[in-house]
Short mmCIF file of C-alpha atoms in Angstrom, two decimals:
data_model
loop_
_atom_site.label_atom_id
_atom_site.label_comp_id
_atom_site.label_asym_id
_atom_site.label_seq_id
_atom_site.Cartn_x
_atom_site.Cartn_y
_atom_site.Cartn_z
CA MET A 1 10.77 3.11 15.43
CA CYS A 2 7.33 3.10 16.77
CA GLY A 3 7.34 4.45 20.41
CA ARG A 4 3.95 5.85 20.90
CA VAL A 5 0.43 4.34 20.06
CA ALA A 6 -3.16 5.02 20.43
CA TYR A 7 -5.61 2.18 21.45
CA LYS A 8 -9.43 2.73 21.61
CA LEU A 9 -10.53 -0.78 20.77
CA THR A 10 -13.70 -2.28 22.79
CA TRP A 11 -13.78 -5.78 23.83
CA GLU A 12 -16.47 -6.47 21.31
CA GLU A 13 -14.35 -5.37 18.49
CA ILE A 14 -11.26 -7.25 19.70
CA VAL A 15 -13.18 -10.51 19.90
CA ARG A 16 -14.74 -9.89 16.30
CA LEU A 17 -11.59 -8.71 14.59
CA TYR A 18 -9.33 -11.33 15.94
CA GLN A 19 -11.55 -14.48 16.49
CA LEU A 20 -10.85 -14.69 20.07
CA THR A 21 -11.95 -17.85 22.05
CA ARG A 22 -15.30 -17.30 23.46
CA PHE A 23 -14.18 -19.12 26.64
CA GLN A 24 -12.19 -16.22 27.55
CA PRO A 25 -14.05 -13.72 30.03
CA PRO A 26 -14.51 -10.24 28.77
CA VAL A 27 -11.78 -7.94 29.39
CA ASN A 28 -12.26 -4.46 30.33
CA THR A 29 -10.70 -2.03 28.00
CA ARG A 30 -10.30 1.83 27.92
CA ALA A 31 -9.22 4.43 25.38
CA ARG A 32 -5.77 5.55 25.75
CA PHE A 33 -4.13 8.04 23.38
CA ASN A 34 -0.67 8.41 24.54
CA VAL A 35 0.57 4.85 25.20
CA CYS A 36 4.12 4.64 26.01
CA PRO A 37 6.64 2.04 26.32
CA THR A 38 7.18 0.08 29.62
CA THR A 39 3.43 0.63 30.23
CA THR A 40 0.95 -2.37 29.83
CA ILE A 41 -0.46 -3.16 26.31
CA ASP A 42 -2.90 -5.72 24.99
CA THR A 43 -1.59 -8.65 22.72
CA ILE A 44 -2.96 -11.63 20.88
CA LEU A 45 -1.82 -15.08 21.60
CA ASP A 46 -2.53 -18.37 20.13
CA GLN A 47 -2.60 -21.60 22.33
CA ASP A 48 -3.65 -24.95 20.69
CA GLY A 49 -5.55 -23.04 18.12
CA LYS A 50 -7.49 -20.80 20.51
CA ARG A 51 -6.64 -17.16 20.37
CA ARG A 52 -6.71 -14.95 23.72
CA LEU A 53 -5.98 -11.58 24.93
CA GLU A 54 -2.81 -11.21 27.10
CA ARG A 55 -1.95 -8.09 28.83
CA MET A 56 2.13 -7.41 28.92
CA ARG A 57 4.73 -4.93 29.48
CA TRP A 58 5.59 -3.06 26.24
CA GLY A 59 9.28 -3.58 26.25
CA LEU A 60 10.64 -7.26 26.14
CA VAL A 61 12.55 -8.64 29.05
CA PRO A 62 14.26 -11.82 27.79
CA SER A 63 13.67 -14.79 29.93
CA TRP A 64 17.52 -15.36 30.49
CA TRP A 65 18.01 -11.85 32.07
CA PRO A 66 19.87 -12.50 35.43
CA LYS A 67 19.53 -9.07 37.08
CA THR A 68 16.73 -7.15 38.30
CA LEU A 69 14.04 -5.29 36.25
CA LYS A 70 15.57 -2.10 37.51
CA GLU A 71 19.05 -3.02 36.19
CA PHE A 72 17.65 -3.81 32.71
CA LYS A 73 18.30 -0.63 30.74
CA LEU A 74 17.89 -1.90 26.99
CA ALA A 75 15.17 -0.22 24.83
CA THR A 76 13.36 -3.53 23.55
CA PHE A 77 10.12 -1.96 22.82
CA ASN A 78 10.93 -2.44 19.14
CA ALA A 79 12.73 -5.30 17.11
CA ARG A 80 14.26 -4.59 13.92
CA VAL A 81 13.50 -7.08 11.21
CA GLU A 82 16.92 -6.99 9.89
CA THR A 83 18.53 -8.30 13.19
CA VAL A 84 15.64 -10.10 14.87
CA GLN A 85 17.32 -13.49 14.34
CA ASP A 86 20.45 -12.44 15.46
CA LYS A 87 19.95 -10.25 18.54
CA ALA A 88 20.18 -12.41 21.69
CA THR A 89 17.17 -10.50 23.19
CA PHE A 90 14.80 -11.41 20.39
CA ARG A 91 16.20 -14.68 18.54
CA GLY A 92 14.49 -16.93 21.03
CA PRO A 93 11.09 -15.42 20.97
CA PHE A 94 11.28 -15.13 17.10
CA LYS A 95 11.56 -19.03 17.12
CA ARG A 96 9.12 -19.72 19.78
CA THR A 97 6.87 -16.88 21.20
CA ARG A 98 5.07 -14.70 18.85
CA CYS A 99 2.16 -12.46 19.40
CA LEU A 100 -0.12 -9.94 17.65
CA ILE A 101 -0.16 -6.38 18.79
CA PRO A 102 -3.51 -4.52 18.06
CA VAL A 103 -3.37 -0.55 18.07
CA SER A 104 -5.95 2.14 16.70
CA GLY A 105 -3.09 3.93 15.40
CA TYR A 106 0.67 5.09 16.05
CA TYR A 107 2.66 8.31 16.06
CA GLU A 108 5.86 9.24 14.14
CA TRP A 109 8.06 12.44 14.42
CA GLN A 110 9.27 14.26 11.42
CA ASP A 111 12.11 16.67 11.85
CA THR A 112 11.17 20.27 11.00
CA PRO A 113 12.57 23.74 11.34
CA GLY A 114 10.20 24.20 14.13
CA GLY A 115 11.21 21.07 16.11
CA LYS A 116 9.89 17.55 15.87
CA GLN A 117 6.42 17.43 14.50
CA PRO A 118 4.21 14.41 15.33
CA TRP A 119 2.03 12.49 12.76
CA TYR A 120 -0.69 10.05 13.40
CA PHE A 121 -1.08 6.87 11.28
CA THR A 122 -4.10 4.78 11.21
CA ALA A 123 -6.00 2.75 8.79
CA ARG A 124 -6.99 4.23 5.55
CA ASN A 125 -10.14 2.07 5.06
CA GLY A 126 -11.62 2.81 8.39
CA SER A 127 -10.96 -0.26 10.41
CA PRO A 128 -10.67 0.35 13.93
CA ALA A 129 -7.44 -1.41 14.37
CA LEU A 130 -4.03 -1.91 12.87
CA MET A 131 -2.03 -5.28 13.67
CA ILE A 132 1.46 -5.26 14.44
CA ALA A 133 3.62 -8.40 14.55
CA GLY A 134 5.13 -8.86 17.89
CA LEU A 135 7.28 -11.18 19.95
CA CYS A 136 6.91 -11.87 23.62
CA ASP A 137 8.62 -13.58 26.49
CA GLU A 138 8.47 -14.42 30.20
CA TRP A 139 10.92 -13.45 32.82
CA LYS A 140 10.84 -14.45 36.36
CA ASP A 141 12.09 -12.19 39.16
CA LYS A 142 14.41 -14.35 41.44
CA ALA A 143 13.80 -12.26 44.57
CA SER A 144 10.01 -12.19 44.46
CA GLY A 145 9.29 -15.42 42.21
CA GLU A 146 6.90 -13.28 40.16
CA THR A 147 6.75 -13.62 36.49
CA LEU A 148 6.68 -10.79 34.07
CA LYS A 149 5.15 -11.04 30.48
CA SER A 150 6.48 -8.53 27.98
CA CYS A 151 6.45 -7.84 24.17
CA THR A 152 8.14 -5.98 21.35
CA MET A 153 6.77 -4.58 18.11
CA LEU A 154 8.68 -5.40 14.93
CA ILE A 155 9.78 -2.63 12.73
CA THR A 156 10.97 -2.39 9.30
CA GLU A 157 12.19 -0.04 6.39
CA PRO A 158 9.22 2.43 5.63
CA ASN A 159 6.96 2.24 2.32
CA LYS A 160 6.97 5.59 0.16
CA PHE A 161 3.98 7.02 2.19
CA VAL A 162 5.56 6.54 5.57
CA ALA A 163 9.13 7.88 4.34
CA GLU A 164 7.79 11.26 3.88
CA VAL A 165 7.64 11.48 7.68
CA HIS A 166 10.10 8.74 9.04
CA ASP A 167 12.69 6.08 8.04
CA ARG A 168 10.98 3.04 9.97
CA MET A 169 7.66 1.62 10.17
CA PRO A 170 5.77 -1.16 12.29
CA VAL A 171 5.37 -4.48 10.31
CA LEU A 172 1.35 -4.60 9.86
CA LEU A 173 -0.22 -7.94 9.24
CA ALA A 174 -3.15 -8.64 7.07
CA GLU A 175 -5.72 -10.98 8.59
CA LYS A 176 -4.60 -13.92 6.35
CA ASP A 177 -1.14 -13.49 7.97
CA TYR A 178 -2.17 -13.73 11.48
CA GLU A 179 -2.26 -17.76 11.64
CA PRO A 180 0.92 -18.48 9.92
CA TRP A 181 2.87 -15.60 12.02
CA LEU A 182 1.34 -16.93 15.31
CA SER A 183 1.95 -20.58 14.42
CA GLY A 184 5.59 -20.07 13.37
CA LYS A 185 4.77 -21.45 10.00
CA ALA A 186 6.01 -18.10 8.43
CA GLY A 187 9.05 -15.88 9.14
CA LEU A 188 10.87 -12.98 7.59
CA GLU A 189 8.90 -13.21 4.19
CA LEU A 190 5.93 -11.88 6.23
CA LEU A 191 7.81 -8.77 7.76
CA LYS A 192 7.78 -6.29 4.91
CA PRO A 193 6.61 -2.55 4.51
CA ALA A 194 2.95 -2.46 4.22
CA ALA A 195 1.31 -1.40 0.83
CA GLU A 196 1.00 2.09 -0.07
CA ASN A 197 -2.79 2.29 0.41
CA VAL A 198 -2.75 0.87 3.86
CA LEU A 199 -2.38 3.96 6.10
CA GLN A 200 -3.43 7.46 6.18
CA LYS A 201 -1.67 10.28 8.19
CA TRP A 202 -2.24 13.49 9.48
CA PRO A 203 -0.10 16.11 11.94
CA VAL A 204 -1.32 16.24 15.41
CA SER A 205 -0.53 18.33 18.69
CA LYS A 206 3.02 18.44 19.97
CA ARG A 207 1.39 17.70 23.24
CA VAL A 208 2.00 14.12 22.29
CA ASN A 209 5.68 14.73 22.34
CA SER A 210 5.84 14.35 26.04
CA SER A 211 5.06 11.05 27.79
CA ARG A 212 3.39 12.97 30.62
CA ALA A 213 0.43 14.00 28.33
CA PRO A 214 -2.56 12.62 29.55
CA ASP A 215 -3.41 9.18 27.84
CA ASP A 216 -6.99 9.59 28.04
CA ASP A 217 -7.11 12.76 25.91
CA PRO A 218 -9.00 12.11 22.55
CA THR A 219 -7.94 15.46 21.11
CA LEU A 220 -4.16 14.18 20.85
CA ILE A 221 -4.97 12.40 17.71
CA ASP A 222 -6.99 15.51 16.11
CA ASN A 223 -5.74 16.74 12.92
CA VAL A 224 -4.11 20.22 13.31
CA GLN A 225 -2.93 22.76 10.68
CA ILE A 226 0.97 23.12 10.41
#
């Protein structure tokens, strides 16, 4: 699973990396080093060939959900590749509403005799971002009439490098895959483990184990000795 990420992209980096339309007004971004599910994250959408940034709730709420948001108890921040076409929550968005989710890096936890040890994964080539394949949907609150936009990250089996720490990894897309994924031209064939040379990793402080750790603390991604 991928349940915690870091995000420190600037607006200029986002526009350059993902070829956003120049017609979208600049969006204020801030560095966050402990981003948790149900908080708001940035996504990249494509409408009529124009890419734009949209902020959404991390944890997909399907359009058909009939009750209140408070009553929605499913953990939908990740969608497994193996079941994404079958699960009622995800199969509709898989067909019609896809997105890209940029992150600077993500955390996974390794079971050790001393407890769960977090590791930070980021791009080995020094790129400021990893691009995760995502799905999104819109749900309308019947009481207030307000619309909630939400998303999920796709996860798959790990490559050998990630398997040293964890048994799942997010689906990481290369630049050539952005358009076919967003347009729906490509499907499950893109949703594979990343090549062995895409990521680097190092152990980080166990302070990140808590969702209450301040998300503006850059030392959360510092390499620590274990």
